[in-house]
Amino acid sequence: MPGAEETFPFSEGLSVFKTRGKVFALTRLDGDPLTVSVKCDPDLAEQLRASYEAIVPGYHLNKRHWITITVNADVPDPHVRDLIEDSYDLVRPRRARPDANA
C-alpha cells in the first residue's frame, strides 16, 4: 500500500505496519496461530465479531476500534486482506477538500 512501512518498535518479533506514522496493522511473526490486529469501524467490528469465531476484540488495543483476526480460521483470506486495506484507509491522511467557497 502506498506509503506503508513495516517497523519493529516493540520487539523483533512484533511487526507493526504504519503509514505516515499511524499504525494500521500489527502481527506477532512467530504467533501460533498467526493473528493480525487491524483498526476497524466500531459498528462493523461488532458485526464481524458476531459473525466469525476468528475475529475478537483487539488484543492489547482499544477494543472498540481494533479487532484481532486469527489467520487461516473461519475468515476467508480475501476478507482478511480487505480488512487490512480498510484499516489502512482509516488511518491514512485524507486529502484536503477544495474549499467550496473559494
Short mmCIF file of N, CA, C and O in Angstrom, two decimals:
data_model
loop_
_atom_site.label_atom_id
_atom_site.label_comp_id
_atom_site.label_asym_id
_atom_site.label_seq_id
_atom_site.Cartn_x
_atom_site.Cartn_y
_atom_site.Cartn_z
N MET A 1 0.84 -1.17 0.00
CA MET A 1 0.00 0.00 0.00
C MET A 1 0.89 1.24 0.00
O MET A 1 1.92 1.24 0.68
N PRO A 2 0.50 2.25 -0.72
CA PRO A 2 1.34 3.44 -0.84
C PRO A 2 1.70 4.05 0.52
O PRO A 2 0.83 4.26 1.36
N GLY A 3 2.98 4.28 0.72
CA GLY A 3 3.45 4.91 1.94
C GLY A 3 3.51 4.01 3.15
O GLY A 3 3.88 4.46 4.24
N ALA A 4 3.17 2.74 3.01
CA ALA A 4 3.18 1.82 4.15
C ALA A 4 4.60 1.37 4.45
O ALA A 4 5.42 1.21 3.55
N GLU A 5 4.88 1.20 5.74
CA GLU A 5 6.18 0.68 6.15
C GLU A 5 5.99 -0.31 7.29
O GLU A 5 5.06 -0.21 8.07
N GLU A 6 6.88 -1.28 7.33
CA GLU A 6 6.90 -2.27 8.40
C GLU A 6 7.98 -1.86 9.38
O GLU A 6 9.12 -1.62 8.99
N THR A 7 7.62 -1.78 10.66
CA THR A 7 8.58 -1.41 11.69
C THR A 7 8.52 -2.43 12.83
O THR A 7 7.60 -3.24 12.90
N PHE A 8 9.51 -2.36 13.70
CA PHE A 8 9.58 -3.26 14.86
C PHE A 8 9.89 -2.43 16.11
O PHE A 8 10.93 -2.62 16.73
N PRO A 9 9.00 -1.52 16.50
CA PRO A 9 9.30 -0.62 17.62
C PRO A 9 9.24 -1.28 19.00
O PRO A 9 9.83 -0.76 19.95
N PHE A 10 8.55 -2.41 19.13
CA PHE A 10 8.37 -3.03 20.43
C PHE A 10 9.31 -4.21 20.66
O PHE A 10 9.83 -4.38 21.74
N SER A 11 9.50 -5.03 19.63
CA SER A 11 10.41 -6.17 19.71
C SER A 11 10.64 -6.69 18.30
O SER A 11 9.89 -6.35 17.38
N GLU A 12 11.66 -7.52 18.14
CA GLU A 12 11.98 -8.04 16.81
C GLU A 12 10.85 -8.86 16.21
O GLU A 12 10.68 -8.89 15.00
N GLY A 13 10.08 -9.53 17.02
CA GLY A 13 9.05 -10.43 16.50
C GLY A 13 7.68 -9.80 16.31
O GLY A 13 6.77 -10.44 15.81
N LEU A 14 7.52 -8.53 16.72
CA LEU A 14 6.22 -7.88 16.60
C LEU A 14 6.26 -6.88 15.46
O LEU A 14 6.83 -5.80 15.57
N SER A 15 5.68 -7.27 14.34
CA SER A 15 5.67 -6.46 13.13
C SER A 15 4.54 -5.44 13.21
O SER A 15 3.38 -5.80 13.42
N VAL A 16 4.89 -4.16 13.03
CA VAL A 16 3.92 -3.07 13.10
C VAL A 16 3.92 -2.37 11.74
O VAL A 16 4.96 -1.90 11.28
N PHE A 17 2.76 -2.29 11.13
CA PHE A 17 2.63 -1.64 9.82
C PHE A 17 2.02 -0.26 10.01
O PHE A 17 1.00 -0.11 10.68
N LYS A 18 2.68 0.74 9.42
CA LYS A 18 2.26 2.13 9.58
C LYS A 18 2.22 2.82 8.23
O LYS A 18 2.90 2.42 7.29
N THR A 19 1.45 3.89 8.19
CA THR A 19 1.51 4.83 7.09
C THR A 19 1.56 6.23 7.70
O THR A 19 0.73 6.56 8.55
N ARG A 20 2.58 6.96 7.31
CA ARG A 20 2.82 8.30 7.86
C ARG A 20 2.76 8.32 9.38
O ARG A 20 2.17 9.20 9.99
N GLY A 21 3.35 7.31 9.99
CA GLY A 21 3.46 7.24 11.44
C GLY A 21 2.24 6.70 12.16
O GLY A 21 2.26 6.56 13.38
N LYS A 22 1.18 6.37 11.45
CA LYS A 22 -0.03 5.85 12.09
C LYS A 22 -0.14 4.35 11.85
O LYS A 22 -0.06 3.87 10.72
N VAL A 23 -0.35 3.62 12.92
CA VAL A 23 -0.42 2.16 12.88
C VAL A 23 -1.75 1.72 12.27
O VAL A 23 -2.81 2.21 12.64
N PHE A 24 -1.68 0.74 11.33
CA PHE A 24 -2.91 0.17 10.79
C PHE A 24 -2.95 -1.35 10.92
O PHE A 24 -4.02 -1.95 10.73
N ALA A 25 -1.84 -2.00 11.27
CA ALA A 25 -1.85 -3.45 11.46
C ALA A 25 -0.67 -3.87 12.32
O ALA A 25 0.40 -3.26 12.26
N LEU A 26 -0.88 -4.90 13.12
CA LEU A 26 0.17 -5.48 13.95
C LEU A 26 0.06 -7.00 13.88
O LEU A 26 -1.04 -7.53 13.84
N THR A 27 1.21 -7.66 13.90
CA THR A 27 1.20 -9.12 13.96
C THR A 27 2.47 -9.62 14.63
O THR A 27 3.53 -9.04 14.48
N ARG A 28 2.32 -10.68 15.41
CA ARG A 28 3.48 -11.34 16.01
C ARG A 28 3.90 -12.41 15.02
O ARG A 28 3.16 -13.35 14.74
N LEU A 29 5.09 -12.23 14.44
CA LEU A 29 5.54 -13.09 13.35
C LEU A 29 5.67 -14.56 13.75
O LEU A 29 5.49 -15.44 12.91
N ASP A 30 5.95 -14.82 15.02
CA ASP A 30 6.10 -16.21 15.46
C ASP A 30 4.84 -16.73 16.14
O ASP A 30 4.86 -17.76 16.78
N GLY A 31 3.74 -15.98 15.99
CA GLY A 31 2.48 -16.38 16.63
C GLY A 31 1.97 -17.70 16.09
O GLY A 31 2.03 -17.98 14.90
N ASP A 32 1.47 -18.52 16.99
CA ASP A 32 0.90 -19.80 16.61
C ASP A 32 -0.38 -20.01 17.42
O ASP A 32 -0.29 -20.32 18.60
N PRO A 33 -1.51 -19.73 16.83
CA PRO A 33 -1.74 -19.43 15.42
C PRO A 33 -1.37 -17.97 15.10
O PRO A 33 -1.30 -17.12 15.99
N LEU A 34 -1.18 -17.71 13.83
CA LEU A 34 -0.86 -16.38 13.36
C LEU A 34 -2.10 -15.50 13.47
O LEU A 34 -3.19 -15.90 13.07
N THR A 35 -1.93 -14.31 14.05
CA THR A 35 -3.03 -13.36 14.14
C THR A 35 -2.57 -12.01 13.60
O THR A 35 -1.36 -11.73 13.55
N VAL A 36 -3.53 -11.20 13.20
CA VAL A 36 -3.24 -9.84 12.77
C VAL A 36 -4.30 -8.95 13.41
O VAL A 36 -5.49 -9.29 13.42
N SER A 37 -3.85 -7.83 13.97
CA SER A 37 -4.77 -6.86 14.56
C SER A 37 -4.86 -5.67 13.62
O SER A 37 -3.84 -5.18 13.14
N VAL A 38 -6.09 -5.23 13.38
CA VAL A 38 -6.33 -4.11 12.46
C VAL A 38 -7.35 -3.15 13.06
O VAL A 38 -8.21 -3.55 13.85
N LYS A 39 -7.26 -1.90 12.64
CA LYS A 39 -8.24 -0.91 13.05
C LYS A 39 -9.53 -1.18 12.27
O LYS A 39 -9.49 -1.62 11.12
N CYS A 40 -10.68 -0.89 12.90
CA CYS A 40 -11.95 -1.22 12.27
C CYS A 40 -13.03 -0.26 12.76
O CYS A 40 -13.02 0.15 13.92
N ASP A 41 -13.95 0.07 11.87
CA ASP A 41 -15.11 0.86 12.26
C ASP A 41 -15.82 0.12 13.41
O ASP A 41 -16.05 -1.09 13.31
N PRO A 42 -16.15 0.82 14.51
CA PRO A 42 -16.73 0.13 15.67
C PRO A 42 -18.00 -0.66 15.36
O PRO A 42 -18.17 -1.77 15.88
N ASP A 43 -18.90 -0.13 14.53
CA ASP A 43 -20.13 -0.87 14.20
C ASP A 43 -19.82 -2.13 13.40
O ASP A 43 -20.38 -3.19 13.65
N LEU A 44 -18.91 -2.01 12.44
CA LEU A 44 -18.51 -3.17 11.65
C LEU A 44 -17.79 -4.19 12.54
O LEU A 44 -18.01 -5.41 12.40
N ALA A 45 -16.98 -3.72 13.46
CA ALA A 45 -16.26 -4.62 14.36
C ALA A 45 -17.23 -5.50 15.15
O ALA A 45 -17.01 -6.71 15.28
N GLU A 46 -18.31 -4.91 15.63
CA GLU A 46 -19.32 -5.70 16.36
C GLU A 46 -19.93 -6.77 15.47
O GLU A 46 -20.08 -7.91 15.88
N GLN A 47 -20.27 -6.40 14.24
CA GLN A 47 -20.86 -7.36 13.30
C GLN A 47 -19.89 -8.50 12.99
O GLN A 47 -20.29 -9.66 12.94
N LEU A 48 -18.62 -8.14 12.79
CA LEU A 48 -17.62 -9.15 12.45
C LEU A 48 -17.41 -10.12 13.61
O LEU A 48 -17.30 -11.33 13.41
N ARG A 49 -17.34 -9.60 14.83
CA ARG A 49 -17.15 -10.46 16.00
C ARG A 49 -18.34 -11.41 16.18
O ARG A 49 -18.17 -12.55 16.62
N ALA A 50 -19.54 -10.95 15.81
CA ALA A 50 -20.73 -11.81 15.91
C ALA A 50 -20.77 -12.86 14.79
O ALA A 50 -21.38 -13.91 14.96
N SER A 51 -20.10 -12.57 13.68
CA SER A 51 -20.16 -13.46 12.51
C SER A 51 -19.05 -14.50 12.43
O SER A 51 -19.21 -15.53 11.80
N TYR A 52 -17.89 -14.18 13.00
CA TYR A 52 -16.72 -15.05 12.87
C TYR A 52 -16.10 -15.36 14.23
O TYR A 52 -15.82 -14.45 15.01
N GLU A 53 -15.86 -16.63 14.49
CA GLU A 53 -15.16 -17.02 15.72
C GLU A 53 -13.73 -16.50 15.73
O GLU A 53 -13.17 -16.24 16.79
N ALA A 54 -13.13 -16.36 14.55
CA ALA A 54 -11.72 -15.96 14.43
C ALA A 54 -11.50 -14.46 14.59
O ALA A 54 -10.37 -14.00 14.52
N ILE A 55 -12.57 -13.69 14.80
CA ILE A 55 -12.42 -12.25 15.00
C ILE A 55 -12.86 -11.90 16.42
O ILE A 55 -14.00 -12.19 16.81
N VAL A 56 -11.93 -11.32 17.16
CA VAL A 56 -12.16 -10.96 18.56
C VAL A 56 -11.74 -9.50 18.76
O VAL A 56 -11.06 -8.92 17.91
N PRO A 57 -12.10 -8.91 19.91
CA PRO A 57 -11.63 -7.55 20.18
C PRO A 57 -10.11 -7.48 20.12
O PRO A 57 -9.42 -8.46 20.43
N GLY A 58 -9.58 -6.34 19.73
CA GLY A 58 -8.14 -6.17 19.57
C GLY A 58 -7.35 -6.54 20.81
O GLY A 58 -7.64 -6.05 21.89
N TYR A 59 -6.37 -7.39 20.64
CA TYR A 59 -5.52 -7.86 21.74
C TYR A 59 -4.59 -6.73 22.16
O TYR A 59 -3.81 -6.23 21.34
N HIS A 60 -4.67 -6.30 23.42
CA HIS A 60 -3.86 -5.21 23.96
C HIS A 60 -4.08 -3.89 23.22
O HIS A 60 -3.17 -3.06 23.16
N LEU A 61 -5.26 -3.70 22.65
CA LEU A 61 -5.57 -2.49 21.90
C LEU A 61 -6.96 -2.00 22.32
O LEU A 61 -7.67 -2.69 23.05
N ASN A 62 -7.35 -0.83 21.86
CA ASN A 62 -8.68 -0.31 22.13
C ASN A 62 -9.71 -1.28 21.55
O ASN A 62 -9.77 -1.46 20.33
N LYS A 63 -10.48 -1.90 22.42
CA LYS A 63 -11.40 -2.97 22.00
C LYS A 63 -12.52 -2.46 21.10
O LYS A 63 -13.12 -3.22 20.36
N ARG A 64 -12.81 -1.18 21.15
CA ARG A 64 -13.88 -0.62 20.32
C ARG A 64 -13.42 -0.39 18.88
O ARG A 64 -14.18 -0.58 17.94
N HIS A 65 -12.16 -0.03 18.70
CA HIS A 65 -11.66 0.37 17.39
C HIS A 65 -10.72 -0.62 16.73
O HIS A 65 -10.28 -0.39 15.60
N TRP A 66 -10.39 -1.71 17.41
CA TRP A 66 -9.45 -2.68 16.85
C TRP A 66 -10.01 -4.08 16.98
O TRP A 66 -10.69 -4.41 17.96
N ILE A 67 -9.71 -4.92 15.98
CA ILE A 67 -10.06 -6.34 16.03
C ILE A 67 -8.79 -7.16 15.80
O ILE A 67 -7.84 -6.68 15.18
N THR A 68 -8.80 -8.36 16.33
CA THR A 68 -7.71 -9.30 16.08
C THR A 68 -8.30 -10.50 15.34
O THR A 68 -9.31 -11.06 15.76
N ILE A 69 -7.66 -10.84 14.23
CA ILE A 69 -8.14 -11.91 13.35
C ILE A 69 -7.16 -13.07 13.40
O ILE A 69 -5.96 -12.87 13.21
N THR A 70 -7.65 -14.27 13.65
CA THR A 70 -6.83 -15.46 13.55
C THR A 70 -6.81 -15.88 12.08
O THR A 70 -7.86 -16.15 11.49
N VAL A 71 -5.62 -15.90 11.50
CA VAL A 71 -5.45 -16.21 10.08
C VAL A 71 -5.66 -17.70 9.86
O VAL A 71 -5.33 -18.53 10.71
N ASN A 72 -6.21 -18.06 8.72
CA ASN A 72 -6.48 -19.44 8.32
C ASN A 72 -7.52 -20.11 9.20
O ASN A 72 -7.52 -21.33 9.36
N ALA A 73 -8.42 -19.33 9.77
CA ALA A 73 -9.51 -19.90 10.54
C ALA A 73 -10.79 -19.77 9.70
O ALA A 73 -10.78 -20.13 8.53
N ASP A 74 -11.85 -19.20 10.27
CA ASP A 74 -13.12 -19.16 9.53
C ASP A 74 -13.32 -17.89 8.71
O ASP A 74 -14.37 -17.72 8.10
N VAL A 75 -12.33 -17.00 8.65
CA VAL A 75 -12.43 -15.79 7.83
C VAL A 75 -11.68 -16.04 6.52
O VAL A 75 -10.47 -16.32 6.55
N PRO A 76 -12.36 -15.96 5.39
CA PRO A 76 -11.68 -16.19 4.11
C PRO A 76 -10.52 -15.20 3.90
O PRO A 76 -10.63 -14.03 4.26
N ASP A 77 -9.43 -15.68 3.32
CA ASP A 77 -8.25 -14.84 3.10
C ASP A 77 -8.56 -13.53 2.38
O ASP A 77 -8.05 -12.48 2.79
N PRO A 78 -9.39 -13.54 1.32
CA PRO A 78 -9.68 -12.26 0.67
C PRO A 78 -10.35 -11.25 1.61
O PRO A 78 -10.12 -10.05 1.52
N HIS A 79 -11.15 -11.76 2.54
CA HIS A 79 -11.81 -10.87 3.51
C HIS A 79 -10.78 -10.30 4.49
O HIS A 79 -10.86 -9.12 4.87
N VAL A 80 -9.81 -11.12 4.89
CA VAL A 80 -8.74 -10.63 5.77
C VAL A 80 -7.98 -9.51 5.05
O VAL A 80 -7.72 -8.45 5.64
N ARG A 81 -7.66 -9.71 3.78
CA ARG A 81 -6.97 -8.67 3.00
C ARG A 81 -7.80 -7.40 2.94
O ARG A 81 -7.28 -6.29 3.09
N ASP A 82 -9.10 -7.54 2.73
CA ASP A 82 -10.00 -6.37 2.69
C ASP A 82 -9.99 -5.63 4.02
O ASP A 82 -9.99 -4.39 4.05
N LEU A 83 -9.99 -6.36 5.13
CA LEU A 83 -9.98 -5.72 6.44
C LEU A 83 -8.67 -4.97 6.70
O LEU A 83 -8.67 -3.90 7.31
N ILE A 84 -7.56 -5.51 6.20
CA ILE A 84 -6.27 -4.82 6.32
C ILE A 84 -6.31 -3.54 5.48
O ILE A 84 -5.88 -2.48 5.94
N GLU A 85 -6.83 -3.62 4.27
CA GLU A 85 -6.95 -2.43 3.42
C GLU A 85 -7.88 -1.39 4.05
O GLU A 85 -7.59 -0.19 4.01
N ASP A 86 -8.98 -1.85 4.64
CA ASP A 86 -9.90 -0.92 5.32
C ASP A 86 -9.19 -0.22 6.47
O ASP A 86 -9.39 0.98 6.69
N SER A 87 -8.38 -0.96 7.21
CA SER A 87 -7.64 -0.38 8.33
C SER A 87 -6.68 0.69 7.82
O SER A 87 -6.58 1.79 8.39
N TYR A 88 -5.98 0.39 6.76
CA TYR A 88 -5.07 1.35 6.13
C TYR A 88 -5.85 2.61 5.75
O TYR A 88 -5.41 3.74 6.01
N ASP A 89 -7.01 2.43 5.13
CA ASP A 89 -7.83 3.57 4.72
C ASP A 89 -8.29 4.41 5.90
O ASP A 89 -8.43 5.63 5.78
N LEU A 90 -8.54 3.78 7.05
CA LEU A 90 -8.98 4.51 8.23
C LEU A 90 -7.90 5.43 8.79
O LEU A 90 -8.22 6.46 9.38
N VAL A 91 -6.63 5.06 8.64
CA VAL A 91 -5.57 5.87 9.26
C VAL A 91 -4.78 6.73 8.29
O VAL A 91 -4.09 7.65 8.70
N ARG A 92 -4.89 6.46 6.99
CA ARG A 92 -4.09 7.25 6.05
C ARG A 92 -4.60 8.68 6.01
O ARG A 92 -5.79 8.92 6.17
N PRO A 93 -3.69 9.60 5.79
CA PRO A 93 -4.11 11.01 5.74
C PRO A 93 -5.08 11.26 4.60
O PRO A 93 -4.94 10.69 3.51
N ARG A 94 -6.03 12.06 4.87
CA ARG A 94 -7.02 12.43 3.85
C ARG A 94 -6.51 13.66 3.10
O ARG A 94 -5.87 14.52 3.69
N ARG A 95 -6.84 13.74 1.86
CA ARG A 95 -6.54 14.95 1.10
C ARG A 95 -7.49 16.04 1.54
O ARG A 95 -8.68 15.78 1.76
N ALA A 96 -6.99 17.22 1.65
CA ALA A 96 -7.86 18.34 1.99
C ALA A 96 -8.82 18.58 0.83
O ALA A 96 -8.44 18.55 -0.32
N ARG A 97 -10.07 18.78 1.17
CA ARG A 97 -11.06 19.08 0.14
C ARG A 97 -10.90 20.51 -0.31
O ARG A 97 -10.61 21.39 0.49
N PRO A 98 -11.14 20.74 -1.57
CA PRO A 98 -11.10 22.14 -2.04
C PRO A 98 -12.21 22.93 -1.35
O PRO A 98 -13.30 22.41 -1.13
N ASP A 99 -11.91 24.15 -0.99
CA ASP A 99 -12.89 25.00 -0.32
C ASP A 99 -13.99 25.34 -1.31
O ASP A 99 -13.75 25.92 -2.36
N ALA A 100 -15.23 24.98 -0.97
CA ALA A 100 -16.37 25.22 -1.85
C ALA A 100 -16.64 26.72 -2.02
O ALA A 100 -17.26 27.13 -3.00
N ASN A 101 -16.18 27.53 -1.07
CA ASN A 101 -16.42 28.96 -1.14
C ASN A 101 -15.31 29.71 -1.87
O ASN A 101 -15.39 30.91 -2.03
N ALA A 102 -14.26 29.00 -2.24
CA ALA A 102 -13.14 29.68 -2.88
C ALA A 102 -13.38 29.95 -4.35
O ALA A 102 -14.19 29.45 -5.01
#
